[in-house]
């Protein structure tokens, strides 16, 4: 029997959308290429599927659909692998609803920001071709997935090529940005570089300040949630090497204070930071399940682990309440446990006292019963 591939619903829809959108885009593009002169092939675009800044107002849905349009088979395989493995884990860890929200934010905001950037760039320098560039691909979603893994399991080590390459998850974001930035300058893939940076900034801002997450440190039997992640291990500077963290921290702190002064963000309290650090420690203890194993071990995801942990915390809290209650009862005894006054025996008559004494003496002598004869030997 062939192994069953279990894919969560939102991830399944995203994979089908990626395959269908990329196929339709390239089909329409090939048809245009076959009817255009040789020198104008580079100007071919499909503005009703992929995002073109100049025509974005006429096709507003492309702010979302362009994320699932890939122009070559190489990028298609990379985006499909990212959605398959990353989507499977994150949708099970967050739930379909929260996972869908992250996908919407990581798709719409970077594409909208990049569109405005290219339009302003073209208006400032008078280059109309800048607004005709095609913005497509899932680079922003890939960035969001890496940021999410940095939040959930930063210390997890990924082994590649049978142990030849080992790398911690927390270093993936910086390498991702470095690779796309170098590629943008060397190979001319400036759109991918811009979307990579915007994807990291957007997803980190949403996860840091807005996304609801379960409170793993709560001892309440009813599930509770926290807004954002104030842990010290999820600062923006933590994405980069230790040498670069001080200047980045200085810059981001100034931006953070400006946003607070404008009342765009709410400052984190000390309690929020302490709770965020507890959440990070709890997530670190859970670890990262195998993404390549479709057997039973791969199916036990964070939601089941979270439920078991909540159950253990609830039982511990119940035991504490019962012990406190039993100690309170021990200090304040109930009326049935209070000592009763001893009852004084009723006064007995002289005859009853003598009979009782004789019976006690008889019992002490082994139970013999002797009655002297009346008048038998009294005259001898």
CSV table of C-alpha atoms in Angstrom, one decimal:
chain,number,residue,atom,x,y,z
A,1,UNK,CA,0.0,0.0,0.0
A,2,UNK,CA,1.6,3.4,-1.0
A,3,UNK,CA,2.3,5.8,1.9
A,4,UNK,CA,-0.4,8.4,2.5
A,5,UNK,CA,0.7,12.0,2.2
A,6,UNK,CA,-1.2,14.1,4.8
A,7,UNK,CA,-1.3,17.8,3.8
A,8,UNK,CA,-3.3,20.3,5.8
A,9,UNK,CA,-6.1,22.1,3.9
A,10,UNK,CA,-4.7,25.6,3.5
A,11,UNK,CA,-1.3,24.2,2.4
A,12,UNK,CA,-3.1,21.9,-0.1
A,13,UNK,CA,-5.0,24.9,-1.6
A,14,UNK,CA,-1.8,27.0,-1.8
A,15,UNK,CA,0.1,24.2,-3.6
A,16,UNK,CA,-2.7,23.8,-6.1
A,17,UNK,CA,-2.9,27.6,-6.6
A,18,UNK,CA,0.8,27.7,-7.2
A,19,UNK,CA,0.8,25.0,-9.9
A,20,UNK,CA,-2.3,26.4,-11.6
A,21,UNK,CA,-1.2,30.0,-11.6
A,22,UNK,CA,2.3,29.3,-12.8
A,23,UNK,CA,1.0,27.1,-15.6
A,24,UNK,CA,-1.6,29.6,-16.8
A,25,UNK,CA,1.0,32.5,-16.6
A,26,UNK,CA,3.6,30.7,-18.7
A,27,UNK,CA,1.0,29.5,-21.1
A,28,UNK,CA,-0.2,33.0,-21.7
A,29,UNK,CA,3.4,34.3,-21.9
A,30,UNK,CA,4.4,31.8,-24.5
A,31,UNK,CA,1.5,32.7,-26.6
A,32,UNK,CA,2.5,36.3,-26.5
A,33,UNK,CA,6.2,35.5,-27.3
A,34,UNK,CA,5.2,33.5,-30.4
A,35,UNK,CA,3.4,36.6,-31.9
A,36,UNK,CA,6.0,39.3,-30.9
A,37,UNK,CA,9.2,40.4,-32.6
A,38,UNK,CA,12.5,39.1,-31.3
A,39,UNK,CA,13.6,42.3,-29.7
A,40,UNK,CA,10.5,42.8,-27.5
A,41,UNK,CA,10.4,39.4,-25.8
A,42,UNK,CA,11.7,40.9,-22.5
A,43,UNK,CA,8.7,43.2,-22.4
A,44,UNK,CA,6.2,40.4,-22.3
A,45,UNK,CA,3.9,40.4,-19.2
A,46,UNK,CA,0.6,39.0,-18.0
A,47,UNK,CA,-0.8,41.8,-15.9
A,48,UNK,CA,-4.0,39.9,-14.9
A,49,UNK,CA,-2.0,37.2,-13.1
A,50,UNK,CA,1.3,38.7,-12.2
A,51,UNK,CA,1.7,42.1,-10.5
A,52,UNK,CA,2.8,45.0,-12.7
A,53,UNK,CA,3.0,48.3,-10.8
A,54,UNK,CA,1.8,50.4,-13.7
A,55,UNK,CA,-1.4,48.3,-14.1
A,56,UNK,CA,-1.9,47.3,-10.4
A,57,UNK,CA,-5.0,49.5,-9.9
A,58,UNK,CA,-6.7,47.8,-12.8
A,59,UNK,CA,-5.9,44.3,-11.5
A,60,UNK,CA,-5.9,44.6,-7.7
A,61,UNK,CA,-6.2,40.9,-7.1
A,62,UNK,CA,-2.7,40.5,-8.4
A,63,UNK,CA,-1.3,41.7,-5.1
A,64,UNK,CA,-2.2,38.2,-3.8
A,65,UNK,CA,-2.1,36.0,-7.0
A,66,UNK,CA,1.4,37.2,-8.0
A,67,UNK,CA,2.9,35.4,-5.0
A,68,UNK,CA,1.9,32.1,-6.6
A,69,UNK,CA,3.2,32.8,-10.1
A,70,UNK,CA,6.7,31.5,-10.9
A,71,UNK,CA,8.3,32.2,-14.3
A,72,UNK,CA,10.6,29.2,-14.5
A,73,UNK,CA,10.7,25.6,-13.3
A,74,UNK,CA,13.6,26.1,-10.9
A,75,UNK,CA,11.7,28.8,-8.9
A,76,UNK,CA,8.6,26.7,-9.1
A,77,UNK,CA,10.2,23.7,-7.4
A,78,UNK,CA,11.7,25.9,-4.7
A,79,UNK,CA,8.4,27.6,-3.9
A,80,UNK,CA,6.6,24.3,-3.9
A,81,UNK,CA,9.0,22.7,-1.6
A,82,UNK,CA,8.8,25.7,0.8
A,83,UNK,CA,5.0,25.5,0.8
A,84,UNK,CA,4.9,21.7,1.2
A,85,UNK,CA,7.4,21.4,4.1
A,86,UNK,CA,7.0,24.8,5.8
A,87,UNK,CA,3.2,24.9,5.3
A,88,UNK,CA,2.7,21.4,6.8
A,89,UNK,CA,4.5,22.3,10.0
A,90,UNK,CA,3.3,25.9,10.5
A,91,UNK,CA,-0.3,25.2,9.7
A,92,UNK,CA,-0.3,22.3,12.3
A,93,UNK,CA,1.6,24.5,14.8
A,94,UNK,CA,-0.7,27.6,14.5
A,95,UNK,CA,-3.9,26.2,13.1
A,96,UNK,CA,-5.4,26.8,9.7
A,97,UNK,CA,-6.9,30.2,10.6
A,98,UNK,CA,-3.7,31.8,12.0
A,99,UNK,CA,-1.7,30.2,9.2
A,100,UNK,CA,-4.0,31.8,6.6
A,101,UNK,CA,-3.6,35.2,8.2
A,102,UNK,CA,0.2,35.0,8.1
A,103,UNK,CA,0.0,34.0,4.4
A,104,UNK,CA,-2.3,37.0,3.6
A,105,UNK,CA,-0.1,39.5,5.4
A,106,UNK,CA,3.2,38.1,4.0
A,107,UNK,CA,1.7,38.2,0.5
A,108,UNK,CA,-0.2,41.5,0.4
A,109,UNK,CA,2.0,43.9,2.4
A,110,UNK,CA,5.3,43.2,0.6
A,111,UNK,CA,3.8,43.3,-2.8
A,112,UNK,CA,1.9,46.6,-2.1
A,113,UNK,CA,5.1,48.2,-0.6
A,114,UNK,CA,7.2,47.0,-3.6
A,115,UNK,CA,4.7,48.4,-6.0
A,116,UNK,CA,4.7,51.8,-4.3
A,117,UNK,CA,8.5,51.8,-4.3
A,118,UNK,CA,8.8,51.1,-8.0
A,119,UNK,CA,6.2,53.7,-8.9
A,120,UNK,CA,8.0,56.3,-6.8
A,121,UNK,CA,11.4,55.3,-8.2
A,122,UNK,CA,10.1,55.7,-11.7
A,123,UNK,CA,8.5,59.1,-10.9
A,124,UNK,CA,11.6,60.5,-9.2
A,125,UNK,CA,14.1,59.5,-11.9
A,126,UNK,CA,11.8,59.6,-14.9
A,127,UNK,CA,12.2,56.0,-15.9
A,128,UNK,CA,8.8,54.7,-17.0
A,129,UNK,CA,10.2,51.2,-17.5
A,130,UNK,CA,10.6,50.8,-13.8
A,131,UNK,CA,6.8,50.7,-13.3
A,132,UNK,CA,6.5,48.1,-16.0
A,133,UNK,CA,8.6,45.5,-14.2
A,134,UNK,CA,6.8,42.2,-13.2
A,135,UNK,CA,6.8,41.4,-9.4
A,136,UNK,CA,6.1,37.7,-9.0
A,137,UNK,CA,7.2,34.7,-7.0
A,138,UNK,CA,6.9,33.4,-3.4
A,139,UNK,CA,10.1,34.9,-2.1
A,140,UNK,CA,8.1,36.9,0.5
A,141,UNK,CA,6.4,33.7,1.8
A,142,UNK,CA,9.7,31.9,2.0
A,143,UNK,CA,11.0,34.8,4.1
A,144,UNK,CA,8.0,34.6,6.4
A,145,UNK,CA,8.5,30.9,6.9
A,146,UNK,CA,12.1,31.4,7.9
A,147,UNK,CA,11.1,34.1,10.4
A,148,UNK,CA,8.4,31.8,11.8
A,149,UNK,CA,10.9,29.0,12.3
A,150,UNK,CA,13.3,31.5,14.0
A,151,UNK,CA,10.5,32.3,16.4
A,152,UNK,CA,9.5,28.7,17.1
A,153,UNK,CA,12.7,26.7,17.1
A,154,UNK,CA,15.7,29.0,16.9
A,155,UNK,CA,18.2,26.6,18.4
A,156,UNK,CA,17.2,23.6,16.3
A,157,UNK,CA,20.0,22.2,14.1
A,158,UNK,CA,19.3,21.2,10.6
A,159,UNK,CA,21.6,18.6,9.0
A,160,UNK,CA,22.1,18.6,5.3
A,161,UNK,CA,24.0,16.1,3.1
A,162,UNK,CA,24.2,13.3,5.7
A,163,UNK,CA,25.8,15.5,8.4
A,164,UNK,CA,28.2,17.3,6.1
A,165,UNK,CA,26.5,20.6,6.7
A,166,UNK,CA,25.0,21.5,10.0
A,167,UNK,CA,23.2,24.8,10.7
A,168,UNK,CA,20.9,26.3,13.3
A,169,UNK,CA,17.6,27.6,12.3
A,170,UNK,CA,18.3,31.1,13.7
A,171,UNK,CA,21.0,31.7,11.1
A,172,UNK,CA,18.7,31.0,8.1
A,173,UNK,CA,17.2,34.5,7.9
A,174,UNK,CA,20.5,36.3,7.7
A,175,UNK,CA,21.8,33.9,5.0
A,176,UNK,CA,18.6,34.2,3.1
A,177,UNK,CA,18.9,38.0,3.0
A,178,UNK,CA,22.6,37.9,2.1
A,179,UNK,CA,22.0,35.5,-0.8
A,180,UNK,CA,19.2,37.6,-2.2
A,181,UNK,CA,21.0,40.9,-1.7
A,182,UNK,CA,24.1,39.6,-3.5
A,183,UNK,CA,22.0,38.1,-6.3
A,184,UNK,CA,20.2,41.4,-6.7
A,185,UNK,CA,23.5,43.3,-7.3
A,186,UNK,CA,25.3,40.6,-9.3
A,187,UNK,CA,22.6,39.0,-11.3
A,188,UNK,CA,20.1,41.9,-11.5
A,189,UNK,CA,17.4,40.2,-9.5
A,190,UNK,CA,16.5,43.4,-7.6
A,191,UNK,CA,12.8,42.5,-7.4
A,192,UNK,CA,13.6,39.3,-5.4
A,193,UNK,CA,16.0,41.2,-3.1
A,194,UNK,CA,13.4,43.8,-2.4
A,195,UNK,CA,10.7,41.3,-1.7
A,196,UNK,CA,13.0,39.3,0.5
A,197,UNK,CA,13.7,42.2,2.8
A,198,UNK,CA,10.1,43.3,2.8
A,199,UNK,CA,9.0,39.8,3.5
A,200,UNK,CA,11.3,39.5,6.6
A,201,UNK,CA,10.2,42.9,7.9
A,202,UNK,CA,6.5,42.3,7.4
A,203,UNK,CA,6.4,38.9,8.9
A,204,UNK,CA,8.6,39.8,11.8
A,205,UNK,CA,6.4,42.8,12.6
A,206,UNK,CA,3.2,40.8,12.5
A,207,UNK,CA,4.6,38.0,14.6
A,208,UNK,CA,6.3,40.3,17.0
A,209,UNK,CA,3.5,42.7,17.7
A,210,UNK,CA,0.1,41.5,16.4
A,211,UNK,CA,-0.3,37.7,16.0
A,212,UNK,CA,-2.2,35.9,18.7
A,213,UNK,CA,-0.5,32.8,20.2
A,214,UNK,CA,-1.5,30.3,23.0
A,215,UNK,CA,-0.2,31.1,26.5
A,216,UNK,CA,1.9,28.0,27.2
A,217,UNK,CA,2.8,29.2,30.7
A,218,UNK,CA,-0.8,29.6,31.9
A,219,UNK,CA,-2.0,27.2,34.6
A,220,UNK,CA,-5.7,27.8,33.8
A,221,UNK,CA,-7.8,25.0,32.5
A,222,UNK,CA,-9.3,27.3,29.9
A,223,UNK,CA,-7.0,28.2,27.0
A,224,UNK,CA,-5.7,31.7,27.0
A,225,UNK,CA,-3.8,33.7,24.3
A,226,UNK,CA,-1.1,36.4,24.2
A,227,UNK,CA,-0.7,39.1,21.6
A,228,UNK,CA,2.7,39.3,20.0
A,229,UNK,CA,6.0,37.9,21.1
A,230,UNK,CA,8.1,40.1,23.4
A,231,UNK,CA,10.8,37.6,24.1
A,232,UNK,CA,14.4,38.7,24.0
A,233,UNK,CA,15.3,35.9,21.5
A,234,UNK,CA,12.9,37.3,18.8
A,235,UNK,CA,14.3,40.8,18.4
A,236,UNK,CA,15.1,42.0,14.9
A,237,UNK,CA,18.8,42.2,15.7
A,238,UNK,CA,18.8,38.5,16.7
A,239,UNK,CA,18.5,37.6,13.0
A,240,UNK,CA,22.0,38.8,12.4
A,241,UNK,CA,25.5,37.8,13.6
A,242,UNK,CA,26.6,39.0,17.1
A,243,UNK,CA,29.0,41.5,15.6
A,244,UNK,CA,26.2,43.3,13.8
A,245,UNK,CA,23.7,43.2,16.6
A,246,UNK,CA,24.7,46.3,18.6
A,247,UNK,CA,24.3,48.9,15.7
A,248,UNK,CA,21.1,47.2,14.5
A,249,UNK,CA,19.7,47.2,18.0
A,250,UNK,CA,20.5,50.9,18.3
A,251,UNK,CA,18.7,51.7,15.0
A,252,UNK,CA,15.7,49.5,15.7
A,253,UNK,CA,15.3,50.9,19.2
A,254,UNK,CA,15.1,54.4,17.8
A,255,UNK,CA,12.5,53.3,15.2
A,256,UNK,CA,10.5,51.5,18.0
A,257,UNK,CA,10.5,54.6,20.2
A,258,UNK,CA,9.3,56.8,17.3
A,259,UNK,CA,6.4,54.3,16.5
A,260,UNK,CA,5.4,54.3,20.2
A,261,UNK,CA,5.4,58.1,20.3
A,262,UNK,CA,3.2,58.1,17.2
A,263,UNK,CA,0.9,55.6,19.0
A,264,UNK,CA,1.3,53.1,16.2
A,265,UNK,CA,2.7,50.5,18.6
A,266,UNK,CA,2.1,49.7,22.3
A,267,UNK,CA,5.3,49.3,24.3
A,268,UNK,CA,6.0,46.0,25.9
A,269,UNK,CA,5.9,45.8,29.7
A,270,UNK,CA,8.3,43.9,31.9
A,271,UNK,CA,5.6,41.3,32.4
A,272,UNK,CA,5.2,40.9,28.7
A,273,UNK,CA,8.9,40.4,28.2
A,274,UNK,CA,9.0,37.8,31.0
A,275,UNK,CA,6.0,36.0,29.7
A,276,UNK,CA,7.5,36.0,26.2
A,277,UNK,CA,10.8,34.5,27.5
A,278,UNK,CA,8.7,31.8,29.2
A,279,UNK,CA,6.9,31.1,25.9
A,280,UNK,CA,10.3,30.8,24.1
A,281,UNK,CA,11.6,28.4,26.7
A,282,UNK,CA,8.5,26.2,26.4
A,283,UNK,CA,8.7,26.2,22.6
A,284,UNK,CA,12.4,25.3,22.8
A,285,UNK,CA,11.7,22.3,25.0
A,286,UNK,CA,9.2,20.9,22.5
A,287,UNK,CA,11.7,20.9,19.6
A,288,UNK,CA,11.0,20.6,15.9
A,289,UNK,CA,9.3,17.4,14.6
A,290,UNK,CA,10.7,15.7,11.5
A,291,UNK,CA,9.3,17.4,8.4
A,292,UNK,CA,10.3,14.5,6.2
A,293,UNK,CA,8.7,11.7,8.2
A,294,UNK,CA,5.1,11.0,7.3
A,295,UNK,CA,4.7,8.3,9.9
A,296,UNK,CA,3.2,8.6,13.3
A,297,UNK,CA,6.0,10.5,14.9
A,298,UNK,CA,5.8,13.2,12.2
A,299,UNK,CA,2.1,13.6,12.9
A,300,UNK,CA,2.5,14.4,16.6
A,301,UNK,CA,2.7,18.2,16.2
A,302,UNK,CA,2.8,21.1,18.5
A,303,UNK,CA,-1.0,21.2,19.1
A,304,UNK,CA,-0.9,17.7,20.7
A,305,UNK,CA,2.1,18.6,22.8
A,306,UNK,CA,0.5,21.8,23.9
A,307,UNK,CA,-2.7,19.9,24.9
A,308,UNK,CA,-0.6,17.4,27.0
A,309,UNK,CA,1.3,20.2,28.6
A,310,UNK,CA,-1.9,22.0,29.5
A,311,UNK,CA,-3.4,18.8,31.0
A,312,UNK,CA,-0.3,18.3,33.1
A,313,UNK,CA,-0.4,21.9,34.4
A,314,UNK,CA,-4.1,21.6,35.1
A,315,UNK,CA,-3.5,18.4,37.2
A,316,UNK,CA,-0.7,20.1,39.0
A,317,UNK,CA,-2.8,23.1,39.9
A,318,UNK,CA,-5.7,20.8,41.0
A,319,UNK,CA,-3.3,18.9,43.3
A,320,UNK,CA,-2.1,22.2,44.8
A,321,UNK,CA,-5.7,23.3,45.5
A,322,UNK,CA,-6.5,20.0,47.1
A,323,UNK,CA,-3.5,20.1,49.4
A,324,UNK,CA,-4.2,23.6,50.5
A,325,UNK,CA,-7.8,22.7,51.2
A,326,UNK,CA,-6.8,19.6,53.2
A,327,UNK,CA,-4.4,21.7,55.3
A,328,UNK,CA,-7.2,24.2,56.0
A,329,UNK,CA,-9.4,21.4,57.3
A,330,UNK,CA,-6.6,20.0,59.4
A,331,UNK,CA,-6.2,23.4,61.2
A,332,UNK,CA,-10.0,23.8,61.7
A,333,UNK,CA,-11.4,20.4,62.7
A,334,UNK,CA,-15.1,19.7,62.0
A,335,UNK,CA,-17.5,19.1,64.8
A,336,UNK,CA,-17.4,15.4,64.3
A,337,UNK,CA,-13.5,15.5,64.8
A,338,UNK,CA,-13.6,17.6,68.0
A,339,UNK,CA,-12.9,15.8,71.3
A,340,UNK,CA,-16.1,14.9,73.1
A,341,UNK,CA,-16.4,15.4,76.9
A,342,UNK,CA,-16.1,12.2,78.9
A,343,UNK,CA,-19.3,11.1,80.6
A,344,UNK,CA,-19.1,10.4,84.3
A,345,UNK,CA,-20.4,7.0,85.4
A,346,UNK,CA,-23.6,7.0,87.4
A,347,UNK,CA,-23.3,6.3,91.1
A,348,UNK,CA,-23.8,2.6,92.0
A,349,UNK,CA,-25.3,1.0,95.1
A,350,UNK,CA,-23.3,-1.0,97.6
A,351,UNK,CA,-24.7,-4.4,96.5
A,352,UNK,CA,-24.0,-3.6,92.9
A,353,UNK,CA,-20.4,-2.6,93.8
A,354,UNK,CA,-19.8,-5.9,95.7
A,355,UNK,CA,-21.2,-8.0,92.8
A,356,UNK,CA,-19.0,-6.2,90.3
A,357,UNK,CA,-16.0,-6.7,92.6
A,358,UNK,CA,-16.7,-10.4,92.9
A,359,UNK,CA,-17.0,-10.8,89.1
A,360,UNK,CA,-13.7,-9.0,88.5
A,361,UNK,CA,-12.0,-11.2,91.1
A,362,UNK,CA,-13.5,-14.3,89.6
A,363,UNK,CA,-12.2,-13.3,86.2
A,364,UNK,CA,-8.8,-12.7,87.6
A,365,UNK,CA,-8.7,-16.2,89.2
A,366,UNK,CA,-9.4,-17.9,85.9
A,367,UNK,CA,-13.1,-17.9,86.0
A,368,UNK,CA,-13.7,-20.2,89.1
A,369,UNK,CA,-17.0,-19.9,90.9
A,370,UNK,CA,-16.9,-20.8,94.6
A,371,UNK,CA,-19.9,-20.5,96.9
A,372,UNK,CA,-19.4,-21.4,100.6
A,373,UNK,CA,-21.8,-23.8,102.2
A,374,UNK,CA,-24.2,-22.4,104.7
A,375,UNK,CA,-24.1,-24.0,108.2
A,376,UNK,CA,-22.2,-27.2,107.2
A,377,UNK,CA,-19.1,-27.2,109.4
A,378,UNK,CA,-19.8,-24.3,111.5
A,379,UNK,CA,-20.2,-26.5,114.7
A,380,UNK,CA,-17.0,-28.5,114.3
